[in-house]
XYZ file of N, CA and C in Angstrom:
156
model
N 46.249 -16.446 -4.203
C 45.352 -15.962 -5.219
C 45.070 -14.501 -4.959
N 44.944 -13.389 -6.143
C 44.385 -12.652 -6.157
C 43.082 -12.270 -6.368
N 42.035 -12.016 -5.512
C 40.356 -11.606 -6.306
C 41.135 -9.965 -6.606
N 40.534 -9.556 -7.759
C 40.310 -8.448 -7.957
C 39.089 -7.360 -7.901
N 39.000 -6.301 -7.609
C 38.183 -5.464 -8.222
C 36.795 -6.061 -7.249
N 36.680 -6.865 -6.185
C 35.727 -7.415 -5.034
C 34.336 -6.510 -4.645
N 34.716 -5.481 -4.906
C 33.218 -4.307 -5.082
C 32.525 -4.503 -5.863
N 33.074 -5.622 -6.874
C 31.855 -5.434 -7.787
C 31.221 -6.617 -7.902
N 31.931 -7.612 -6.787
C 31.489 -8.827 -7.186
C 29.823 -9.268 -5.965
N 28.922 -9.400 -7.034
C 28.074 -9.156 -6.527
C 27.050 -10.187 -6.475
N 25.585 -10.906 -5.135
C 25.236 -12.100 -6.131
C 24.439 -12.183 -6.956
N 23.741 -11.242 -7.612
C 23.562 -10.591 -8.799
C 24.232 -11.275 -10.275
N 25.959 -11.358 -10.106
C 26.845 -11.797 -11.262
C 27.623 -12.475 -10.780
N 26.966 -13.953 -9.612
C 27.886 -14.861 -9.210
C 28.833 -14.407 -8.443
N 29.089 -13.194 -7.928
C 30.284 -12.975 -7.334
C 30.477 -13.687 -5.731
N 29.270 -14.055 -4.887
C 29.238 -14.202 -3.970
C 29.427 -16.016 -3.814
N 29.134 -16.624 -5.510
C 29.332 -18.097 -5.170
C 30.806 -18.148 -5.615
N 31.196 -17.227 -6.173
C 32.643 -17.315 -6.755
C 33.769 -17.118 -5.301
N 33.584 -16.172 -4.299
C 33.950 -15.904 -3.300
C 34.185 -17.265 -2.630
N 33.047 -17.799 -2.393
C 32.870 -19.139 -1.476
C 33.490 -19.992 -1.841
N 33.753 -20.446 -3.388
C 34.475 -21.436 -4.164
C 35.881 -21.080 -3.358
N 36.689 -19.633 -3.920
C 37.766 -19.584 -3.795
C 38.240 -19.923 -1.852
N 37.216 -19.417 -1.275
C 37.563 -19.603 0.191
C 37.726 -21.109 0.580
N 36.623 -21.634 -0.162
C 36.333 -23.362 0.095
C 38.024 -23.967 -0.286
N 37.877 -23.725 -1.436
C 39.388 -23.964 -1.715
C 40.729 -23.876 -1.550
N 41.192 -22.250 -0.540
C 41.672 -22.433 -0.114
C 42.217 -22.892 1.376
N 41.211 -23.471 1.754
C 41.173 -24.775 3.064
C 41.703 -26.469 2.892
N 41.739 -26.530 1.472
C 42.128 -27.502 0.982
C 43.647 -28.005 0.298
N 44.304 -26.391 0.736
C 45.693 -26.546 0.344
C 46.834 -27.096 1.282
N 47.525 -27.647 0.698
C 48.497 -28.121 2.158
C 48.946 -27.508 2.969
N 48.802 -27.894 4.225
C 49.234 -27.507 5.210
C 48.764 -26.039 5.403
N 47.641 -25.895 4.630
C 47.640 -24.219 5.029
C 48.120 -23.539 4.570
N 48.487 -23.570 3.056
C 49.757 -22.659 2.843
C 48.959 -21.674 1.766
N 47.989 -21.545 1.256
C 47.760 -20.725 0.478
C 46.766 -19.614 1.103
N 46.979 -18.372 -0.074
C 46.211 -17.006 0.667
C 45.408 -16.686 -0.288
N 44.925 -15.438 0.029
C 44.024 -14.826 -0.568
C 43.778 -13.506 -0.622
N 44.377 -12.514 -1.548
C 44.171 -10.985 -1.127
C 42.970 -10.456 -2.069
N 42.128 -10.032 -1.550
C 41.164 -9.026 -2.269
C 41.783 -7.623 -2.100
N 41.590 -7.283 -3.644
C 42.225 -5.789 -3.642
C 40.839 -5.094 -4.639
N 40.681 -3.980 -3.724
C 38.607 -3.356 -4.137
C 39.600 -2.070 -3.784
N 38.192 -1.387 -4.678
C 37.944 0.144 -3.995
C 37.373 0.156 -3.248
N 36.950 1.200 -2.984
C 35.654 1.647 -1.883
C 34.076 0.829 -2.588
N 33.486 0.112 -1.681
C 32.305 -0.250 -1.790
C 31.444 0.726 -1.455
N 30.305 0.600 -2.412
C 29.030 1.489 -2.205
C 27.947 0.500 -1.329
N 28.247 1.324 0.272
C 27.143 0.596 0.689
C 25.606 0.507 0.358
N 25.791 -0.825 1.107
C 24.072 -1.416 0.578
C 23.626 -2.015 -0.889
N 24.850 -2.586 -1.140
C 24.535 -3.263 -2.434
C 25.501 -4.635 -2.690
N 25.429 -4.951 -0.922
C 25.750 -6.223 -0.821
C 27.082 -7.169 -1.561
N 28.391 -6.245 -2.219
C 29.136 -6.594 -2.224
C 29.929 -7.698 -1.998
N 30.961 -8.226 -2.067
C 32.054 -9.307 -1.277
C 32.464 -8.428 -0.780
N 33.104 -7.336 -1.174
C 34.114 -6.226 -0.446
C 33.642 -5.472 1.078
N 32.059 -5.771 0.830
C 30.978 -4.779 1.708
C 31.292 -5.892 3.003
């Protein structure tokens, strides 16, 4: 899976239960086989990000 754009995901706009879903989930794939790349810009610290 790709997250995109992870700087902005914030828990503010669900981004932080959306994070957890996708992580939860991918623990549940066989054998381990699935990934996960977050591709962000630069996070503005202190505003609690996924990316941060």
């Amino acid at each position: 899976m790709i997250a995109g754009e992870a700087q902005q995901w914030m828990a503010n706009n669900e981004g932080h239960a959306m994070a957890r879903v996708i992580r939860r989930n991918l623990g549940k794939s066989r054998d381990g086989a699935a990934r996960l790349v977050e591709l962000t810009n630069a996070h503005e610290p202190g505003l609690d990000s996924v990316a941060e």
